[in-house]
């Protein structure tokens, strides 16, 4: 457990408030920490490295995380990373509702269900609800807490409707950018053919490259390389695979080249990195 704990008294305007919005415009690098409240993270643009319970995630536009109070996380290598945190205290809820049904972090066996992506349509709906919730946070009348909880429930249901696994966008129901990011997430161990993707989705490669960089702050190749390095870190921590096998599972046919890229991104080659992080947990 991290020594730095963020307290609800720093973020909620009263002991009765159950839900609040904390925007980060932009989000700076932030040391490893936990909270005594729960947190929903929605990324609007830019990119960064989000480390959650020892596992690194390269995050960008559309990434969605459900964070429990006991989780430990941090931000590093941020680049114009704009996100919003919706924070809540479950014990303060007044509405009688089955909250774990819409909050994966609170459902049984949910350890692998807290990293999601949100479609462009879902982001539009979420932004509208969050704007209302943010306004309600500053209203002093007696109904503001109840209305905030109602809006929070509406947000959670919208997220449930429009979220998807990072590598499983619902084909043809999402924007081309959503489909591209999902295809990249599903291409960690194999080559990704951008020409074929653009032909299949009838889009301009030049326009797609520009749109991707504008929304994420990275090139397509850089993003894919970062995803692969994060996956490699996870495999090095959580498996006994040889470095050459990790390289293959992360899309690198040449293990020597993999070691060069890995060292450039992390500061260490794979073997010393594994030794340094031996025993670190991930979820």
Coordinates of N, CA and C in Angstrom, one line a residue, residues 50-251:
X50 N -0.5 5.3 -16.9 CA -1.3 5.1 -15.7 C -0.9 3.7 -15.1
X51 N -0.3 3.8 -13.9 CA 0.1 2.5 -13.3 C -0.9 2.2 -12.2
X52 N -1.6 1.1 -12.3 CA -2.7 0.7 -11.4 C -2.3 -0.7 -10.7
X53 N -2.1 -0.7 -9.4 CA -1.7 -1.9 -8.7 C -0.5 -2.6 -9.3
X54 N 0.4 -1.8 -9.7 CA 1.7 -2.4 -10.3 C 1.6 -2.7 -11.8
X55 N 0.5 -2.5 -12.4 CA 0.4 -2.8 -13.9 C 0.3 -1.4 -14.6
X56 N 1.1 -1.3 -15.7 CA 1.2 -0.1 -16.5 C 0.2 -0.1 -17.6
X57 N -0.5 1.0 -17.8 CA -1.5 1.2 -18.9 C -1.1 2.4 -19.7
X58 N -0.9 2.4 -21.0 CA -0.8 3.6 -21.8 C -2.2 4.1 -22.0
X59 N -2.5 5.2 -21.5 CA -3.9 5.7 -21.6 C -4.0 6.9 -22.6
X60 N -5.1 7.0 -23.2 CA -5.4 8.2 -24.1 C -6.9 8.3 -24.2
X61 N -7.3 9.2 -25.1 CA -8.8 9.5 -25.3 C -9.6 8.3 -25.2
X62 N -10.7 8.3 -24.4 CA -11.7 7.2 -24.3 C -11.4 6.2 -23.3
X63 N -10.2 6.2 -22.6 CA -9.9 5.2 -21.6 C -10.7 5.5 -20.3
X64 N -11.1 4.4 -19.7 CA -12.1 4.5 -18.6 C -11.6 3.5 -17.5
X65 N -11.5 4.0 -16.2 CA -11.0 3.1 -15.1 C -12.0 3.3 -13.9
X66 N -12.3 2.2 -13.3 CA -13.0 2.2 -12.0 C -12.0 1.9 -10.9
X67 N -11.8 2.8 -10.0 CA -10.8 2.7 -9.0 C -11.4 2.5 -7.6
X68 N -11.0 1.5 -6.9 CA -11.4 1.2 -5.5 C -10.6 2.0 -4.5
X69 N -11.1 2.2 -3.4 CA -10.4 3.0 -2.3 C -9.0 2.4 -2.0
X70 N -8.9 1.1 -2.0 CA -7.7 0.4 -1.7 C -6.7 0.3 -2.8
X71 N -7.1 0.6 -4.0 CA -6.2 0.5 -5.2 C -5.1 1.6 -5.0
X72 N -3.9 1.2 -5.6 CA -2.8 2.1 -5.6 C -2.5 2.5 -7.1
X73 N -2.4 3.8 -7.4 CA -2.1 4.1 -8.8 C -1.3 5.4 -8.9
X74 N -0.8 5.7 -10.1 CA 0.0 6.9 -10.3 C -0.1 7.3 -11.8
X75 N 0.4 8.5 -12.1 CA 0.5 8.9 -13.5 C 2.0 9.4 -13.8
X76 N 2.4 9.0 -15.0 CA 3.8 9.4 -15.4 C 3.8 9.6 -16.9
X77 N 4.9 10.2 -17.4 CA 5.0 10.4 -18.8 C 3.8 11.0 -19.5
X78 N 3.3 12.0 -18.8 CA 2.0 12.7 -19.3 C 2.3 13.7 -20.4
X79 N 1.4 13.7 -21.4 CA 1.5 14.6 -22.5 C 0.1 15.2 -22.8
X80 N -0.1 16.4 -22.3 CA -1.4 17.1 -22.5 C -2.6 16.2 -22.1
X81 N -2.4 15.5 -21.0 CA -3.4 14.5 -20.5 C -4.5 15.2 -19.8
X82 N -5.7 15.2 -20.4 CA -6.9 15.8 -19.9 C -7.9 14.7 -19.5
X83 N -8.2 14.7 -18.2 CA -9.2 13.7 -17.7 C -10.0 14.3 -16.6
X84 N -11.1 13.6 -16.3 CA -11.9 14.0 -15.1 C -12.0 12.8 -14.2
X85 N -12.0 13.1 -12.9 CA -12.2 12.1 -11.9 C -13.6 12.3 -11.3
X86 N -14.5 11.3 -11.3 CA -15.7 11.4 -10.6 C -15.5 10.5 -9.3
X87 N -15.6 11.1 -8.2 CA -15.3 10.4 -6.9 C -16.5 10.2 -6.1
X88 N -16.6 9.2 -5.3 CA -17.8 8.9 -4.5 C -17.4 8.1 -3.3
X89 N -18.3 8.3 -2.3 CA -18.2 7.5 -1.0 C -19.4 6.6 -0.9
X90 N -19.3 5.3 -1.1 CA -20.4 4.4 -1.1 C -21.3 4.5 0.2
X91 N -20.6 4.7 1.3 CA -21.3 4.7 2.6 C -22.2 5.9 2.8
X92 N -22.0 6.9 1.9 CA -22.8 8.1 2.0 C -24.1 8.1 1.1
X93 N -24.2 7.1 0.3 CA -25.3 7.1 -0.7 C -26.6 7.1 0.1
X94 N -27.5 7.9 -0.4 CA -28.9 7.9 0.1 C -29.9 7.1 -0.7
X95 N -29.6 7.0 -2.1 CA -30.5 6.2 -2.9 C -30.3 4.7 -2.7
X96 N -31.4 4.0 -2.5 CA -31.4 2.6 -2.3 C -31.3 2.0 -3.7
X97 N -30.1 1.5 -4.1 CA -29.9 1.0 -5.5 C -28.8 -0.1 -5.4
X98 N -28.9 -1.0 -6.3 CA -27.8 -2.1 -6.3 C -26.6 -1.5 -7.1
X99 N -25.8 -0.7 -6.4 CA -24.7 0.0 -7.0 C -23.7 -1.0 -7.6
X100 N -23.3 -2.1 -7.0 CA -22.3 -3.0 -7.6 C -22.7 -3.5 -9.0
X101 N -24.0 -3.5 -9.3 CA -24.5 -3.9 -10.6 C -24.0 -3.0 -11.7
X102 N -23.7 -1.8 -11.4 CA -23.2 -0.8 -12.4 C -21.8 -0.3 -12.2
X103 N -21.2 -0.7 -11.1 CA -19.8 -0.3 -10.8 C -18.9 -1.6 -10.7
X104 N -18.2 -1.9 -11.8 CA -17.4 -3.2 -11.8 C -16.5 -3.3 -10.6
X105 N -15.9 -2.2 -10.1 CA -14.9 -2.2 -9.1 C -15.5 -2.8 -7.8
X106 N -16.8 -2.7 -7.7 CA -17.5 -3.2 -6.4 C -18.1 -4.6 -6.6
X107 N -18.1 -5.1 -7.8 CA -18.7 -6.4 -8.0 C -17.8 -7.5 -7.6
X108 N -18.3 -8.7 -7.2 CA -17.4 -9.8 -6.8 C -16.6 -10.3 -8.0
X109 N -15.3 -10.6 -7.8 CA -14.5 -11.1 -8.9 C -14.2 -10.0 -9.9
X110 N -14.2 -8.8 -9.6 CA -14.1 -7.7 -10.6 C -12.6 -7.2 -10.8
X111 N -11.6 -7.9 -10.3 CA -10.3 -7.4 -10.4 C -9.8 -7.1 -11.8
X112 N -10.4 -7.8 -12.8 CA -10.0 -7.6 -14.2 C -11.0 -6.8 -15.0
X113 N -11.9 -6.1 -14.3 CA -13.0 -5.5 -14.9 C -13.0 -4.0 -14.7
X114 N -11.8 -3.4 -14.4 CA -11.8 -2.0 -14.1 C -11.2 -1.1 -15.2
X115 N -10.6 -1.7 -16.2 CA -10.0 -1.0 -17.3 C -10.8 -1.2 -18.5
X116 N -11.5 -0.1 -19.0 CA -12.4 -0.2 -20.2 C -12.1 0.9 -21.1
X117 N -12.8 0.9 -22.3 CA -12.8 2.1 -23.2 C -14.2 2.5 -23.4
X118 N -14.4 3.8 -23.7 CA -15.7 4.4 -23.9 C -15.8 4.9 -25.3
X119 N -16.9 4.5 -26.0 CA -17.0 4.9 -27.4 C -17.2 6.4 -27.5
X120 N -17.0 7.0 -28.7 CA -17.2 8.4 -28.9 C -18.6 8.9 -28.6
X121 N -19.6 8.1 -29.0 CA -21.0 8.4 -28.6 C -21.2 8.4 -27.1
X122 N -20.5 7.4 -26.4 CA -20.6 7.4 -25.0 C -19.9 8.5 -24.3
X123 N -18.8 9.0 -24.9 CA -18.1 10.1 -24.4 C -19.0 11.4 -24.4
X124 N -19.7 11.6 -25.5 CA -20.6 12.7 -25.7 C -21.7 12.7 -24.6
X125 N -22.3 11.6 -24.4 CA -23.3 11.5 -23.4 C -22.7 11.7 -22.0
X126 N -21.6 11.1 -21.7 CA -21.0 11.2 -20.4 C -20.6 12.6 -20.1
X127 N -20.1 13.3 -21.1 CA -19.7 14.7 -20.9 C -20.9 15.6 -20.5
X128 N -22.0 15.4 -21.1 CA -23.2 16.1 -20.8 C -23.7 15.9 -19.3
X129 N -23.7 14.6 -18.9 CA -24.1 14.3 -17.6 C -23.1 14.8 -16.5
X130 N -21.8 14.7 -16.8 CA -20.8 15.2 -15.9 C -20.9 16.7 -15.8
X131 N -21.2 17.4 -16.8 CA -21.3 18.9 -16.7 C -22.5 19.2 -15.8
X132 N -23.6 18.5 -15.8 CA -24.7 18.7 -14.9 C -24.3 18.4 -13.5
X133 N -23.6 17.2 -13.3 CA -23.1 16.8 -12.0 C -22.2 17.8 -11.4
X134 N -21.3 18.4 -12.2 CA -20.3 19.3 -11.7 C -21.0 20.6 -11.3
X135 N -22.0 21.0 -12.0 CA -22.8 22.2 -11.6 C -23.5 21.9 -10.3
X136 N -24.1 20.7 -10.2 CA -24.9 20.4 -9.0 C -24.0 20.4 -7.7
X137 N -22.7 20.0 -7.9 CA -21.8 19.9 -6.8 C -21.7 21.3 -6.0
X138 N -21.9 22.4 -6.7 CA -21.8 23.7 -6.1 C -23.1 24.3 -5.6
X139 N -24.2 23.5 -5.7 CA -25.5 24.0 -5.3 C -25.7 23.7 -3.8
X140 N -26.1 24.7 -3.0 CA -26.2 24.5 -1.6 C -27.6 24.0 -1.1
X141 N -28.6 23.8 -2.0 CA -29.9 23.5 -1.6 C -30.0 22.1 -1.1
X142 N -31.1 21.8 -0.4 CA -31.3 20.5 0.3 C -31.3 19.3 -0.7
X143 N -31.7 19.5 -1.9 CA -31.9 18.4 -2.9 C -30.6 18.1 -3.7
X144 N -29.6 18.9 -3.5 CA -28.4 18.8 -4.4 C -27.7 17.4 -4.3
X145 N -27.6 16.9 -3.0 CA -27.0 15.6 -2.9 C -27.7 14.5 -3.5
X146 N -29.1 14.5 -3.4 CA -29.9 13.5 -4.0 C -29.8 13.6 -5.5
X147 N -29.9 14.8 -6.0 CA -29.8 15.0 -7.5 C -28.4 14.6 -8.0
X148 N -27.4 14.8 -7.2 CA -26.1 14.4 -7.7 C -26.0 12.9 -7.8
X149 N -26.6 12.2 -6.8 CA -26.6 10.7 -6.8 C -27.4 10.2 -8.0
X150 N -28.5 10.9 -8.3 CA -29.3 10.5 -9.5 C -28.5 10.7 -10.8
X151 N -27.8 11.8 -10.9 CA -27.0 12.0 -12.1 C -25.8 11.0 -12.2
X152 N -25.2 10.7 -11.0 CA -24.2 9.7 -11.0 C -24.7 8.3 -11.5
X153 N -25.8 8.0 -11.0 CA -26.4 6.7 -11.5 C -26.7 6.7 -13.0
X154 N -27.2 7.9 -13.5 CA -27.4 8.0 -14.9 C -26.1 7.9 -15.7
X155 N -25.0 8.5 -15.1 CA -23.7 8.3 -15.7 C -23.2 6.9 -15.8
X156 N -23.4 6.2 -14.6 CA -22.9 4.8 -14.6 C -23.7 3.9 -15.6
X157 N -24.9 4.2 -15.7 CA -25.7 3.4 -16.7 C -25.3 3.7 -18.1
X158 N -25.0 5.0 -18.4 CA -24.5 5.3 -19.7 C -23.2 4.7 -20.0
X159 N -22.3 4.7 -19.0 CA -21.0 4.0 -19.2 C -21.2 2.5 -19.4
X160 N -22.1 1.9 -18.7 CA -22.4 0.5 -18.9 C -22.8 0.2 -20.3
X161 N -23.6 1.1 -20.9 CA -24.2 0.9 -22.2 C -23.1 1.1 -23.3
X162 N -22.2 2.0 -23.1 CA -21.3 2.4 -24.2 C -19.8 2.0 -24.0
X163 N -19.5 1.3 -22.9 CA -18.1 0.9 -22.7 C -17.9 -0.4 -23.4
X164 N -16.6 -0.7 -23.6 CA -16.2 -2.0 -24.2 C -14.8 -2.3 -23.8
X165 N -14.5 -3.6 -23.9 CA -13.1 -4.0 -23.6 C -12.1 -3.3 -24.5
X166 N -10.9 -3.0 -24.0 CA -10.0 -2.2 -24.8 C -9.7 -2.8 -26.2
X167 N -9.8 -4.1 -26.4 CA -9.5 -4.7 -27.7 C -10.8 -5.3 -28.4
X168 N -12.0 -4.8 -27.9 CA -13.2 -5.4 -28.5 C -14.2 -4.4 -28.8
X169 N -13.9 -3.4 -29.6 CA -14.9 -2.4 -30.0 C -16.0 -3.1 -30.8
X170 N -17.2 -2.7 -30.7 CA -18.3 -3.4 -31.5 C -18.3 -2.9 -32.9
X171 N -17.8 -3.7 -33.8 CA -17.6 -3.3 -35.2 C -18.9 -2.6 -35.7
X172 N -18.6 -1.5 -36.5 CA -19.6 -0.7 -37.2 C -20.5 0.1 -36.3
X173 N -20.4 -0.1 -35.0 CA -21.2 0.7 -34.0 C -20.4 1.9 -33.5
X174 N -19.1 1.8 -33.6 CA -18.3 2.9 -33.1 C -17.7 3.7 -34.2
X175 N -17.0 4.8 -33.8 CA -16.4 5.7 -34.8 C -15.1 4.9 -35.3
X176 N -14.6 5.4 -36.4 CA -13.4 4.8 -37.0 C -12.2 4.9 -36.0
X177 N -12.2 6.0 -35.3 CA -11.1 6.2 -34.3 C -11.2 5.1 -33.2
X178 N -12.4 4.9 -32.7 CA -12.7 3.9 -31.7 C -12.2 2.5 -32.2
X179 N -12.6 2.2 -33.5 CA -12.3 0.9 -34.1 C -10.8 0.7 -34.2
X180 N -10.1 1.8 -34.6 CA -8.7 1.8 -34.8 C -8.0 1.5 -33.5
X181 N -8.3 2.2 -32.4 CA -7.7 2.0 -31.1 C -7.9 0.5 -30.6
X182 N -9.2 0.0 -30.8 CA -9.4 -1.3 -30.4 C -8.6 -2.3 -31.2
X183 N -8.5 -2.1 -32.6 CA -7.7 -3.0 -33.4 C -6.2 -3.0 -33.0
X184 N -5.7 -1.8 -32.6 CA -4.3 -1.7 -32.1 C -4.2 -2.5 -30.8
X185 N -5.1 -2.4 -29.9 CA -5.1 -3.2 -28.7 C -5.1 -4.7 -28.9
X186 N -5.8 -5.1 -30.0 CA -5.9 -6.5 -30.3 C -4.7 -7.0 -31.2
X187 N -3.7 -6.1 -31.4 CA -2.6 -6.4 -32.3 C -1.3 -6.4 -31.6
X188 N -1.3 -6.8 -30.3 CA -0.1 -6.8 -29.5 C 0.9 -7.8 -29.9
X189 N 0.4 -8.9 -30.4 CA 1.3 -10.0 -30.8 C 1.4 -10.3 -32.3
X190 N 0.9 -9.4 -33.1 CA 1.0 -9.6 -34.5 C 1.1 -8.2 -35.2
X191 N 1.4 -8.3 -36.5 CA 1.6 -7.0 -37.3 C 0.2 -6.4 -37.5
X192 N 0.2 -5.0 -37.5 CA -1.0 -4.3 -37.8 C -0.9 -3.6 -39.1
X193 N -1.9 -3.9 -40.0 CA -1.8 -3.3 -41.4 C -2.8 -2.2 -41.5
X194 N -2.2 -0.9 -41.4 CA -3.1 0.3 -41.4 C -3.7 0.4 -42.8
X195 N -3.1 0.1 -43.9 CA -3.7 0.2 -45.2 C -4.9 -0.7 -45.3
X196 N -4.8 -1.9 -44.8 CA -6.0 -2.8 -44.9 C -7.1 -2.3 -44.0
X197 N -6.7 -1.8 -42.8 CA -7.8 -1.2 -41.9 C -8.5 -0.1 -42.6
X198 N -7.8 0.8 -43.2 CA -8.4 2.0 -43.9 C -9.3 1.5 -45.1
X199 N -8.8 0.5 -45.8 CA -9.6 0.0 -46.9 C -10.9 -0.6 -46.5
X200 N -10.8 -1.4 -45.4 CA -12.0 -2.1 -44.8 C -13.0 -1.1 -44.3
X201 N -12.5 0.0 -43.7 CA -13.4 1.0 -43.1 C -13.6 2.2 -43.9
X202 N -13.1 2.2 -45.2 CA -13.4 3.2 -46.2 C -13.0 4.6 -45.6
X203 N -11.8 4.7 -45.1 CA -11.4 6.0 -44.6 C -10.0 6.4 -45.2
X204 N -9.7 7.7 -45.1 CA -8.4 8.1 -45.6 C -7.3 7.9 -44.6
X205 N -6.2 7.3 -45.0 CA -5.1 7.0 -44.1 C -4.6 8.3 -43.5
X206 N -4.4 9.3 -44.4 CA -3.8 10.6 -44.0 C -4.7 11.3 -43.0
X207 N -6.0 11.3 -43.2 CA -6.9 12.0 -42.3 C -7.0 11.2 -41.0
X208 N -6.9 9.9 -41.0 CA -7.0 9.1 -39.8 C -5.7 9.3 -39.0
X209 N -4.6 9.4 -39.6 CA -3.3 9.7 -38.9 C -3.4 11.0 -38.2
X210 N -3.9 12.0 -38.9 CA -4.1 13.4 -38.4 C -5.0 13.4 -37.2
X211 N -6.2 12.7 -37.3 CA -7.2 12.7 -36.3 C -6.6 12.0 -35.1
X212 N -5.9 10.9 -35.3 CA -5.3 10.1 -34.2 C -4.3 11.0 -33.4
X213 N -3.4 11.7 -34.1 CA -2.5 12.5 -33.4 C -3.1 13.6 -32.7
X214 N -4.2 14.2 -33.3 CA -4.8 15.4 -32.7 C -5.5 14.9 -31.4
X215 N -6.1 13.7 -31.3 CA -6.8 13.3 -30.1 C -6.0 12.7 -29.1
X216 N -4.9 12.1 -29.5 CA -4.0 11.3 -28.5 C -2.7 12.0 -28.2
X217 N -2.2 12.8 -29.1 CA -0.9 13.4 -28.9 C 0.2 12.5 -29.3
X218 N -0.1 11.4 -30.0 CA 0.9 10.4 -30.5 C 0.6 10.0 -31.9
X219 N 1.6 9.4 -32.5 CA 1.4 8.8 -33.8 C 0.8 7.4 -33.5
X220 N 0.3 6.8 -34.6 CA -0.3 5.4 -34.4 C 0.8 4.4 -34.1
X221 N 1.9 4.5 -34.7 CA 3.0 3.6 -34.4 C 3.5 3.7 -33.0
X222 N 3.6 5.0 -32.5 CA 4.1 5.2 -31.2 C 3.1 4.6 -30.2
X223 N 1.9 4.8 -30.4 CA 0.8 4.3 -29.5 C 0.9 2.8 -29.4
X224 N 1.0 2.1 -30.6 CA 1.1 0.7 -30.6 C 2.3 0.2 -29.9
X225 N 3.4 0.8 -30.1 CA 4.7 0.4 -29.5 C 4.6 0.6 -28.0
X226 N 3.9 1.6 -27.5 CA 3.7 1.8 -26.1 C 2.8 0.7 -25.5
X227 N 1.8 0.4 -26.2 CA 0.9 -0.7 -25.7 C 1.7 -2.0 -25.6
X228 N 2.5 -2.3 -26.5 CA 3.3 -3.5 -26.5 C 4.3 -3.5 -25.4
X229 N 4.9 -2.4 -25.1 CA 5.9 -2.3 -24.0 C 5.2 -2.5 -22.6
X230 N 4.0 -1.9 -22.5 CA 3.2 -2.1 -21.3 C 2.8 -3.6 -21.1
X231 N 2.4 -4.2 -22.2 CA 2.1 -5.6 -22.1 C 3.3 -6.5 -21.8
X232 N 4.5 -6.1 -22.3 CA 5.7 -6.8 -22.0 C 6.0 -6.7 -20.5
X233 N 5.9 -5.5 -20.0 CA 6.1 -5.3 -18.5 C 5.2 -6.3 -17.7
X234 N 4.0 -6.4 -18.1 CA 3.0 -7.2 -17.4 C 3.5 -8.7 -17.5
X235 N 3.9 -9.1 -18.7 CA 4.3 -10.5 -18.8 C 5.6 -10.8 -18.1
X236 N 6.5 -9.8 -18.1 CA 7.8 -10.0 -17.3 C 7.5 -10.1 -15.8
X237 N 6.5 -9.4 -15.3 CA 6.2 -9.4 -13.9 C 5.4 -10.7 -13.5
X238 N 4.5 -11.0 -14.4 CA 3.5 -12.0 -14.0 C 3.7 -13.4 -14.6
X239 N 4.8 -13.6 -15.3 CA 5.0 -15.0 -15.9 C 6.5 -15.3 -15.8
X240 N 6.8 -16.6 -16.1 CA 8.2 -17.0 -16.1 C 8.7 -17.2 -17.6
X241 N 8.0 -16.6 -18.5 CA 8.4 -16.6 -19.9 C 9.8 -16.1 -20.1
X242 N 10.5 -16.7 -21.0 CA 11.8 -16.2 -21.4 C 11.6 -14.8 -22.1
X243 N 12.7 -14.0 -22.1 CA 12.6 -12.7 -22.8 C 12.3 -12.9 -24.2
X244 N 12.8 -13.9 -24.9 CA 12.5 -14.1 -26.3 C 11.0 -14.4 -26.5
X245 N 10.4 -15.2 -25.6 CA 9.0 -15.5 -25.7 C 8.1 -14.3 -25.4
X246 N 8.5 -13.4 -24.5 CA 7.8 -12.2 -24.2 C 7.9 -11.3 -25.5
X247 N 9.1 -11.2 -26.1 CA 9.2 -10.4 -27.3 C 8.2 -10.9 -28.4
X248 N 8.1 -12.2 -28.6 CA 7.2 -12.7 -29.6 C 5.8 -12.4 -29.3
X249 N 5.4 -12.5 -28.0 CA 4.0 -12.2 -27.6 C 3.7 -10.8 -27.6
X250 N 4.7 -9.9 -27.8 CA 4.5 -8.5 -27.9 C 4.8 -7.9 -29.3
X251 N 4.8 -8.8 -30.3 CA 4.9 -8.4 -31.6 C 6.3 -8.1 -32.1

